[in-house]
Coordinates of C-alpha atoms and ligand atoms in Angstrom, one line a residue:
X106 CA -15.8 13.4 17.3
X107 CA -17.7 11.6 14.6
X108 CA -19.9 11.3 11.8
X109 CA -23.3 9.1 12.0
X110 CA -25.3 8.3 9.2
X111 CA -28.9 7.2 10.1
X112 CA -28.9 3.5 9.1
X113 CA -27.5 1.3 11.7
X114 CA -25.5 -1.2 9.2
X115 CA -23.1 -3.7 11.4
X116 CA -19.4 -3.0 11.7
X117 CA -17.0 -5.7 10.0
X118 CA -19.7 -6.5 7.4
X119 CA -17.4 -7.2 4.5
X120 CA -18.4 -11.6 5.1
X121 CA -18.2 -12.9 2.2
X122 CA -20.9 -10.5 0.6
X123 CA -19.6 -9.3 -2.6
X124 CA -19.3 -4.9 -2.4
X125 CA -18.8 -2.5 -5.2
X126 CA -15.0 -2.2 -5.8
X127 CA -15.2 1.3 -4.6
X128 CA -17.1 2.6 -1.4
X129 CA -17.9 6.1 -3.3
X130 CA -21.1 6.8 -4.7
X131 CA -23.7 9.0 -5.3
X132 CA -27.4 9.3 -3.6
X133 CA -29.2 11.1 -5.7
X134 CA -27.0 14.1 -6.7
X135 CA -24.7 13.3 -4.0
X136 CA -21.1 11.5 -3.4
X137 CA -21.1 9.4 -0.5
X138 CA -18.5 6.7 1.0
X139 CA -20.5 3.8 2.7
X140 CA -23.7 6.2 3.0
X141 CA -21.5 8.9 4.7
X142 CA -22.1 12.4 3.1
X143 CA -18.6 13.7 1.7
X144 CA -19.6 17.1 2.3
X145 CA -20.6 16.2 5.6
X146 CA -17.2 15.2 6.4
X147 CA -15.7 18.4 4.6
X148 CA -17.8 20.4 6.6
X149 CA -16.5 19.0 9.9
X150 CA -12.8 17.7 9.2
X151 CA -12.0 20.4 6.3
X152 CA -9.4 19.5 3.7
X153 CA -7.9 18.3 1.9
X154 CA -9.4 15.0 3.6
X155 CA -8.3 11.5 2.9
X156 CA -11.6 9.0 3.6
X157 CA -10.9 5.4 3.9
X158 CA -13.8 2.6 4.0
X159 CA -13.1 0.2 6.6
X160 CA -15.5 -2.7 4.6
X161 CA -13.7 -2.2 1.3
X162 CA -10.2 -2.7 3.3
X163 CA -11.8 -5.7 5.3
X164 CA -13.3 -7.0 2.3
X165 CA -10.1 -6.5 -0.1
X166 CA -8.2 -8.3 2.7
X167 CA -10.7 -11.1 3.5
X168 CA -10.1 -12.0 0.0
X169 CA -6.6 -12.9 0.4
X170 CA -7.6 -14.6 2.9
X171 CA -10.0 -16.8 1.4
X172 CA -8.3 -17.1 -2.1
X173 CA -5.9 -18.8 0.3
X174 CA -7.5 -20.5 2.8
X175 CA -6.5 -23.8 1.3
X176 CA -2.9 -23.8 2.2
X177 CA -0.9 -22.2 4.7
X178 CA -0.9 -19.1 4.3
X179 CA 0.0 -15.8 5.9
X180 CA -1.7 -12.5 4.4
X181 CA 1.6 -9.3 5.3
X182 CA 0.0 -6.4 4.3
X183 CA 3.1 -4.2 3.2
X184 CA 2.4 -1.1 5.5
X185 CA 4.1 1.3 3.3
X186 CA 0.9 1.6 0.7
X187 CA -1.0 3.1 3.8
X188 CA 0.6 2.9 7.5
X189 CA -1.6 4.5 9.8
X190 CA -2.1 3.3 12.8
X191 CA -6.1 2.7 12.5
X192 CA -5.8 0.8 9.3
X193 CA -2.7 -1.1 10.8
X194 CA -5.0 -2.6 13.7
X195 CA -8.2 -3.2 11.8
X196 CA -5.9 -5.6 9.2
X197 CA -4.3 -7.0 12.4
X198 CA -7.6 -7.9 14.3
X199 CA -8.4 -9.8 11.3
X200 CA -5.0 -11.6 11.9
X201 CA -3.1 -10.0 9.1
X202 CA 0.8 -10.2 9.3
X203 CA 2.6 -7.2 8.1
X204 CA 6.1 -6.5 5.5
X205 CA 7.8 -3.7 6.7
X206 CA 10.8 -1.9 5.3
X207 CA 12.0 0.0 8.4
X208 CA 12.6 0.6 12.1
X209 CA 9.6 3.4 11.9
X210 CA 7.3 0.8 10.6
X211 CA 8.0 -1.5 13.4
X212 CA 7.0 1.1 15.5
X213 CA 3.9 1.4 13.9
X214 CA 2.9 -2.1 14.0
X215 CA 4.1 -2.6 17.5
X216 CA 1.6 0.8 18.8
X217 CA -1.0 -0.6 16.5
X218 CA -1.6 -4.4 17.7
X219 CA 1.7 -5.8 19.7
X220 CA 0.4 -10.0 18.6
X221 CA 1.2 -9.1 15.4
X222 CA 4.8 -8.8 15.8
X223 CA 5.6 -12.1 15.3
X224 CA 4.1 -11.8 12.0
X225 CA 6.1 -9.4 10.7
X226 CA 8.3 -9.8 7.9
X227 CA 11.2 -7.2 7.4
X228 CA 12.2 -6.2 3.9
X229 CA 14.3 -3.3 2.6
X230 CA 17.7 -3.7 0.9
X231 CA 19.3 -0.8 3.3
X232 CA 18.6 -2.1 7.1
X233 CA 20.5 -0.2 9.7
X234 CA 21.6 -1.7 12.5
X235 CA 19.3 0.0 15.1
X236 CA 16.6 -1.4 12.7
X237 CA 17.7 -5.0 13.1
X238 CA 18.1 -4.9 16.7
X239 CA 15.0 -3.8 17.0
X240 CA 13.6 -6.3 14.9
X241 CA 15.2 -9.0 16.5
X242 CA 14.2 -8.2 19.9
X243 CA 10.7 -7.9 18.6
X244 CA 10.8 -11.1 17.5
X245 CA 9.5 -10.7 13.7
X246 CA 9.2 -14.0 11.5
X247 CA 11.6 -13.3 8.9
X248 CA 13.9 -11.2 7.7
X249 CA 14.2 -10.9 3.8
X250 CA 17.4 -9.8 3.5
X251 CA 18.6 -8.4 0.0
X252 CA 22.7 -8.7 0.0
X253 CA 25.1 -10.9 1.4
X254 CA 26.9 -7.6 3.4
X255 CA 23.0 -7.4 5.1
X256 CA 23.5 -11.1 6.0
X257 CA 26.7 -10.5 7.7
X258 CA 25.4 -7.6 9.6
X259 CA 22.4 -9.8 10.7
X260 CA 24.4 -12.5 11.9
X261 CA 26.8 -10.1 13.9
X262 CA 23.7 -8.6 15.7
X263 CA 21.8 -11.7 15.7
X264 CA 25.2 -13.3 17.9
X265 CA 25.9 -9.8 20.0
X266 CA 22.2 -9.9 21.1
X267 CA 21.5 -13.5 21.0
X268 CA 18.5 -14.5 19.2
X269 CA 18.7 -16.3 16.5
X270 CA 17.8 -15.0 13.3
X271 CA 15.6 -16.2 10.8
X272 CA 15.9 -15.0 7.2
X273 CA 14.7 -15.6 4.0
X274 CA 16.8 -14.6 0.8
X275 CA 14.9 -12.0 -1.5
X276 CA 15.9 -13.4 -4.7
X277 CA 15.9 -11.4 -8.3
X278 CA 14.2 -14.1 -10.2
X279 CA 15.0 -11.9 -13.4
X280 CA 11.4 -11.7 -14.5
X281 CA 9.9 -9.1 -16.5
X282 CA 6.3 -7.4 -15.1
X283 CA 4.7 -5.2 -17.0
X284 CA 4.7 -2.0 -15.1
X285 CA 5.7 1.6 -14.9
X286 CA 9.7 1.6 -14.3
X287 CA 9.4 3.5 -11.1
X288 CA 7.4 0.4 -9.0
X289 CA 9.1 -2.7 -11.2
X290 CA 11.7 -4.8 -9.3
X291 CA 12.7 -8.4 -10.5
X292 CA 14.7 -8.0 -13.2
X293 CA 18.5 -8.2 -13.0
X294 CA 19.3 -4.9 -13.5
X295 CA 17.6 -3.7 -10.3
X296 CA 18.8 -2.9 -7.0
X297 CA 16.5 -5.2 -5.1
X298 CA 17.3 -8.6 -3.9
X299 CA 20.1 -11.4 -5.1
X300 CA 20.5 -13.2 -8.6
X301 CA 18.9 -16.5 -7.9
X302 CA 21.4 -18.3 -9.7
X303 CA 23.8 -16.8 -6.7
X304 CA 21.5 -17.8 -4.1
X305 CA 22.6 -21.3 -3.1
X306 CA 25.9 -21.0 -2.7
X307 CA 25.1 -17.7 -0.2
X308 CA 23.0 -20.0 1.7
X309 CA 25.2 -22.6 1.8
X310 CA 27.6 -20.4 3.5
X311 CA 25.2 -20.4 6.6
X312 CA 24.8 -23.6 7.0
X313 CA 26.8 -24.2 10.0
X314 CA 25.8 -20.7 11.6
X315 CA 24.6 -20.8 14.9
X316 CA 23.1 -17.7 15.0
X317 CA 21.1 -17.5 11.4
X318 CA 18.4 -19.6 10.2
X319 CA 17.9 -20.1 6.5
X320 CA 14.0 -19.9 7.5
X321 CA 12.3 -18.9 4.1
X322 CA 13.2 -17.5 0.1
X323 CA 11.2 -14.5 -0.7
X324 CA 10.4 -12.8 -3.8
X325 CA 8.6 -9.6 -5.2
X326 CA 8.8 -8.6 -8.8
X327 CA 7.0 -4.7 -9.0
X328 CA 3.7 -3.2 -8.1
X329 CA 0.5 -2.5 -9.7
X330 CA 0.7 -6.0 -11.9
X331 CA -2.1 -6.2 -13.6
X332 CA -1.5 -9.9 -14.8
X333 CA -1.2 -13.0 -13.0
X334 CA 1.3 -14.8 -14.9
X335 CA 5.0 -12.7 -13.7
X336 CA 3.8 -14.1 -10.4
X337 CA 3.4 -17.5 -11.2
X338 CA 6.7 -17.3 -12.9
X339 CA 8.9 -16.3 -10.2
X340 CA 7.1 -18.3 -8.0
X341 CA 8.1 -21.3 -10.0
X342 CA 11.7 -20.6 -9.8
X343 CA 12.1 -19.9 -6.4
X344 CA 10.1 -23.2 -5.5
X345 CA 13.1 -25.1 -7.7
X346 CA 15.3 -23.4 -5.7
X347 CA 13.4 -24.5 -2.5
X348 CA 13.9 -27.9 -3.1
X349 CA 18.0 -27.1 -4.2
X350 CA 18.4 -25.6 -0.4
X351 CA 16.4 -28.3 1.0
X352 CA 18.6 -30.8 -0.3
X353 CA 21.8 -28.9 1.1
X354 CA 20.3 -29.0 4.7
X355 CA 18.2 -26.0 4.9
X356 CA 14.8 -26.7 6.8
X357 CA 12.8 -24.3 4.4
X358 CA 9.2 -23.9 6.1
X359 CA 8.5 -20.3 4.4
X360 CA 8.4 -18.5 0.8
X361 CA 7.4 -15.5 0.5
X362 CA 5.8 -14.6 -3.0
X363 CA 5.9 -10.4 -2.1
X364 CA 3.1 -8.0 -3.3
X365 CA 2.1 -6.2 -6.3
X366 CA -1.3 -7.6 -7.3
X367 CA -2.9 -4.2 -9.5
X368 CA -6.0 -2.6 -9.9
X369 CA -8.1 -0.7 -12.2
X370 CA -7.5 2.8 -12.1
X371 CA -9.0 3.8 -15.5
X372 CA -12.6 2.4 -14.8
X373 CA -15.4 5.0 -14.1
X374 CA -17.1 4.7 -11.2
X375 CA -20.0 2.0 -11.0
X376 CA -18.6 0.8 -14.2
X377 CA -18.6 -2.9 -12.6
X378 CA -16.1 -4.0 -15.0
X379 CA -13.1 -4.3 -12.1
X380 CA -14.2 -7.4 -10.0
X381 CA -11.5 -7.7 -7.0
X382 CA -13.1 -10.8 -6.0
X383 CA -12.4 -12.6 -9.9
X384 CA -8.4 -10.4 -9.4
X385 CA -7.7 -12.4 -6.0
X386 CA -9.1 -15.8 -7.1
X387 CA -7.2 -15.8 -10.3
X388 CA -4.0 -14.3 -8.7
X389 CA -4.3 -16.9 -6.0
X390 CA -5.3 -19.7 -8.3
X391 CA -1.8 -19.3 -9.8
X392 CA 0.3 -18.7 -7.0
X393 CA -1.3 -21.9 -5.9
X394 CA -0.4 -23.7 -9.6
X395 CA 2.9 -23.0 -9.1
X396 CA 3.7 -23.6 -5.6
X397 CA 2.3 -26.9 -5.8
X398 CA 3.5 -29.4 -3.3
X399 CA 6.2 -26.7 -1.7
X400 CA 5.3 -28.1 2.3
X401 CA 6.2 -24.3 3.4
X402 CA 3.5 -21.5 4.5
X403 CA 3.0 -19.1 1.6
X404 CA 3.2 -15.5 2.4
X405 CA 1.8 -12.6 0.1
X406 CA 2.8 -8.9 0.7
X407 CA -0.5 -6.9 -0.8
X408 CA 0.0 -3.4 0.1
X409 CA -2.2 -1.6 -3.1
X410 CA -4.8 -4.1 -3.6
X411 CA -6.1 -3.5 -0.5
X412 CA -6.1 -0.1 0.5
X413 CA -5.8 2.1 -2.6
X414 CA -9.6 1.8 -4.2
X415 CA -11.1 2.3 -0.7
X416 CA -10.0 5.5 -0.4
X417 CA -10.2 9.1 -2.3
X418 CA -8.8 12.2 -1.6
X419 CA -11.5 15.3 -0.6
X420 CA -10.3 18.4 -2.1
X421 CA -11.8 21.9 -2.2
X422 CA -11.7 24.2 -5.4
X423 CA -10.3 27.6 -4.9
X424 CA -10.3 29.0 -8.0
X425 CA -11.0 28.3 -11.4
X426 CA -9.4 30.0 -14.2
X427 CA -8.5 30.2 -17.6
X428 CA -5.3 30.7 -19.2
X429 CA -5.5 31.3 -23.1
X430 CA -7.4 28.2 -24.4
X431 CA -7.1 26.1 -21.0
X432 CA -8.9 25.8 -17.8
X433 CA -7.2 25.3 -14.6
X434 CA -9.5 23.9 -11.7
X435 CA -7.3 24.7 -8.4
X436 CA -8.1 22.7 -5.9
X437 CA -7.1 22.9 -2.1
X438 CA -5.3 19.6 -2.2
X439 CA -1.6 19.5 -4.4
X440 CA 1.1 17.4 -5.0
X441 CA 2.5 17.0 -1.8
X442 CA -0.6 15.6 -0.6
X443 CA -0.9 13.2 -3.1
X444 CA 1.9 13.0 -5.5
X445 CA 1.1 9.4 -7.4
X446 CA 0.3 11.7 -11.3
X447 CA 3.9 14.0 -10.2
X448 CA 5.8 11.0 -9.6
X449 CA 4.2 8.4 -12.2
X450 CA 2.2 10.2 -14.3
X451 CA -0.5 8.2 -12.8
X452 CA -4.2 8.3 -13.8
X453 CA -6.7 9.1 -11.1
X454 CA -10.7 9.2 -11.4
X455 CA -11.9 12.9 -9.8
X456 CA -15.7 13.0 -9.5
X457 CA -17.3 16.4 -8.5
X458 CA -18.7 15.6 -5.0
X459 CA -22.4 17.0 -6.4
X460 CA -23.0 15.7 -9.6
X461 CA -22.8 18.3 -12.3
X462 CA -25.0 18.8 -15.0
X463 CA -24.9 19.8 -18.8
X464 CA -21.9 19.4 -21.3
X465 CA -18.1 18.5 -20.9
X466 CA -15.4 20.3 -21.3
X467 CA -11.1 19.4 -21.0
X468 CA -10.1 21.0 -17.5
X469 CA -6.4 20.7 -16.1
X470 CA -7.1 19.5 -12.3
X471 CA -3.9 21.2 -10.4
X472 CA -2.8 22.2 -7.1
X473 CA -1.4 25.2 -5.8
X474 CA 2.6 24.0 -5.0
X475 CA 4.9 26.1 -7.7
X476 CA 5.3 23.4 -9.6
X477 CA 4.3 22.8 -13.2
X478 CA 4.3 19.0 -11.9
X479 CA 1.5 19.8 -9.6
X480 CA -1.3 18.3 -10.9
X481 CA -3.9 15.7 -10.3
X482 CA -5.3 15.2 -14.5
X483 CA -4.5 17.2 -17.4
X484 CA -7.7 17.5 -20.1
X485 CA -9.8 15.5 -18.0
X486 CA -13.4 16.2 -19.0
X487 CA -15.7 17.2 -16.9
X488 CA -18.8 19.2 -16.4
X489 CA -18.8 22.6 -15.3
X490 CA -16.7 23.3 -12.0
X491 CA -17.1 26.4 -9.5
X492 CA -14.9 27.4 -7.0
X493 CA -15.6 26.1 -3.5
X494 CA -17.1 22.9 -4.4
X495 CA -16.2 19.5 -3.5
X496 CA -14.1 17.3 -5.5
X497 CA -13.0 13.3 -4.7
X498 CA -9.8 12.2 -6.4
X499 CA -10.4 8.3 -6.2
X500 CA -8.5 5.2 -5.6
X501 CA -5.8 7.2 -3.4
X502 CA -5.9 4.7 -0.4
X503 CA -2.8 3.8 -1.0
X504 CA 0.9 5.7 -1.5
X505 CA -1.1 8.8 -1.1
X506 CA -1.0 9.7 2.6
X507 CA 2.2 7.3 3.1
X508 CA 4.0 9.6 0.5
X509 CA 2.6 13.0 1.3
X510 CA 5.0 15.8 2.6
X511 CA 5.7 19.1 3.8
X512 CA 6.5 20.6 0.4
X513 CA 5.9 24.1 0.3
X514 CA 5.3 24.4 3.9
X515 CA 2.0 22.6 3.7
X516 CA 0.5 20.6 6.4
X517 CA -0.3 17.2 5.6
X518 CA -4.2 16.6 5.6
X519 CA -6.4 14.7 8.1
X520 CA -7.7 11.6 7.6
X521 CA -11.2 9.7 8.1
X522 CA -11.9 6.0 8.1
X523 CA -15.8 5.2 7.7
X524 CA -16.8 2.2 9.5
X525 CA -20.1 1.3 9.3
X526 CA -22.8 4.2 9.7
X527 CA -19.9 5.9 11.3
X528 CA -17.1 8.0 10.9
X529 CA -14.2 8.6 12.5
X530 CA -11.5 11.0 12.4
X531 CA -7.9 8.6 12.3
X532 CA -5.4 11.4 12.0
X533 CA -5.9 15.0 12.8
X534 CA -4.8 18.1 10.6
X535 CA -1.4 18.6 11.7
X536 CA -0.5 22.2 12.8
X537 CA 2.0 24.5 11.6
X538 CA 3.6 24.2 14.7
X539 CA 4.1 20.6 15.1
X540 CA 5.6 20.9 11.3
X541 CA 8.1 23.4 12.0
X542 CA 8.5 21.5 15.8
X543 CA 12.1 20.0 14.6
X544 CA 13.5 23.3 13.6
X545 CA 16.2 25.1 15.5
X546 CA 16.9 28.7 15.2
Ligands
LLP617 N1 6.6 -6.1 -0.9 C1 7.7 -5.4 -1.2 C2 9.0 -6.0 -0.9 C3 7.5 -4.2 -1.8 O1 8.6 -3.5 -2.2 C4 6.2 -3.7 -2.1 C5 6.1 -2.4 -2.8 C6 5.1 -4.4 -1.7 C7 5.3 -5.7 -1.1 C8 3.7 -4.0 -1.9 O2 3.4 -3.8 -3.3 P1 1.9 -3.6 -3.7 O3 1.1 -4.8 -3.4 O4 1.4 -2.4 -3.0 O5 2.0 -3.3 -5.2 N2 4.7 4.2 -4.7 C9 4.3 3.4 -5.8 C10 4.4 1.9 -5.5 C11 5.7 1.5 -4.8 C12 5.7 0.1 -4.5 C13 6.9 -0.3 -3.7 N3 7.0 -1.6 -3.2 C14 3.0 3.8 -6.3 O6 2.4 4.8 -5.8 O7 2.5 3.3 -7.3

């Protein structure tokens, strides 16, 4: 089943046109993602509803891809910021290469576009065994491995199944990114990754393996960076200690810089102030800076920037009440759908899907889980808000779905991707059977 709009506008239009950062916005009174009514799509998917825009994901990738285009250079999306299977294969037909952290997300790239296995780069500082089998056999470009007990393990398997193993050390290159504490990852107190100062003398140790090859060094310092410069600086150590390794007899041919290029959550919609294409030029103008003569293919692992602002989160209001001096909008959608303001007290835009009228007023935006943590924005303003109408929470592309759960004994909500003047269910509603499937009595 899907959705048509009336104009007939091409699919995989992004080019190199430049696009609003967000696909949501209103005709006339009206929220609509790529010219697709939003209450259109409520009406025949319900919700809660997550709707994706496949231009603003082909668009946010294609600018990787450009930014880049003057090196070698491989794009890995990193499948956990949104890993279903429709989004998987529309990045993979444009020839993305994918970081995964486990055996589930192999699966998910091998059912989405089988080619781009061998671009697949496997990060995660807990691989289990049945992981790296499976990896192996698939044939994946790299593993980043993150301890020197995961590179024993890898060259065991690696020998017991042999196929050689290529790997790339994820160093800690002890650099501080601005970020909430959650999502932040290269600095030495953090689980991920080795100290680069220890990092030669592990790879030195494999020199003489037969059955691993010191392929690549990898890096990733957090998520949701909004600057460019914590990039450039841990890129800058890790190509010193590219040339170290190469000097001890490694054949280096790949670094991998990780993810966690940010956006603009804050801005209003059609403020025009976020511009991803000035983000990605800048991010990639520095990445470039510091790599500099490295002779190795540069990989990036952008999971946020290019799925969270092309999608929003379509919630219905049940109720709205008032408790003493507050009011509590209750939508349909809660914390276990999307639980990024729970877990991070994270900011997220929520437009009313018809554009209200009059005055503002402070509302708290909540969900119905019994939680006092379930909540999408506390004294938010906003005009007036009835029960039953339509509300968008934006820039939930990413770590929305991929983190959702059963909580409360909810089923997780459907999902649409707009492509063009159509739309098209990508995951049904589950069913209360298929969540309690599992269970034995
Ligand atoms: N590569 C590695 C090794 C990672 O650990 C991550 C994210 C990425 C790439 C992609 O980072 P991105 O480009 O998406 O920033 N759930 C949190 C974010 C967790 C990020 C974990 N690692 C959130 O909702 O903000």
């Amino acid at each position: 089943m899907s959705i048509r709009n009336g104009k007939t506008a091409g699919k995989g239009s992004a080019g190199k046109k430049q696009i609003a950062a967000r696909p949501f916005h209103y005709r006339g009174r009206e929220l609509a993602c790529d010219g697709i009514s939003l209450e259109a799509l409520a009406a025949e998917y319900g919700t809660p509803l997550y709707v994706y825009s496949a231009e603003q994901i082909r668009y946010r990738f294609g600018l990787f891809q450009q930014a880049l285009a003057g090196r070698e250079a491989t794009v890995c999306y990193a499948v956990k910021a949104n890993s279903s299977l429709a989004i998987l294969r529309l990045l993979a037909e444009m020839g993305a290469g994918f970081d995964i952290v486990s055996g589930g997300e192999l699966e998910r790239v091998r059912r989405a576009n089988k080619a781009a296995l061998k671009r697949v780069v496997f990060s995660g500082a807990g691989k289990l065994v049945w992981e790296i089998d499976a990896a192996l056999k698939a044939g994946i470009l790299m593993f980043n491995v993150e301890s020197e007990g995961e590179l024993e393990v890898l060259a065991e398997r690696a020998e017991a199944l042999g196929i050689r193993a290529r790997f790339a050390l994820r160093v800690n290159p002890d650099v501080f990114a601005e970020t909430h504490p959650y999502i932040s990852t290269g600095l030495g107190e953090h689980k991920f990754g080795v100290a680069i100062g220890k990092a030669r003398a592990i790879y030195r140790k494999t020199l003489r393996s037969k059955w691993l090859d010191a392929a690549g060094v990898s890096v990733h310092i957090g998520s949701q960076i909004r600057s460019v410069e914590p990039f450039a600086a841990a890129l800058k150590r890790v190509v010193a200690l590219v040339a170290e390794l190469r000097s001890d007899g490694h054949m280096i041919r790949t670094v991998d810089a990780g993810g966690g290029l940010g956006v603009d959550y804050e801005e209003t919609i059609g403020a025009g102030t976020f511009d991803p294409a000035r983000e990605v030029a800048a991010y990639a103008a520095a990445l470039d800076e510091a790599a500099g003569e490295l002779n190795a293919r540069l990989l990036v692992e952008p999971g946020r920037f290019i799925v969270a602002q092309a999608g929003g989160l379509l919630t219905r209001v049940s109720f709205v009440k008032k408790n003493g001096e507050k009011t509590f909008v209750i939508a349909d959608a809660a914390m276990n759908d999307l639980i990024r303001p729970a877990l991070y007290q994270a900011h997220h835009e929520i437009l009313p899907v018809v554009k209200g009228r009059g005055a503002t007023a402070p509302v708290d935006v909540v969900g119905p889980v019994c939680e006092s943590g379930d909540f999408f924005a506390h004294d938010r303003e906003m005009t007036r808000v009835k029960a039953d109408e339509l509300l968008l929470v934006l820039d939930a592309g990413a770590y929305g779905m991929s983190q959702s759960s059963n909580y409360n004994t909810r089923v997780r909500p459907a999902e649409v991707l707009v492509d063009g003047s159509e739309a098209r269910l990508i995951r049904r509603r589950e069913t209360l059977k298929e969540l309690m499937a599992g269970e034995i009595l």
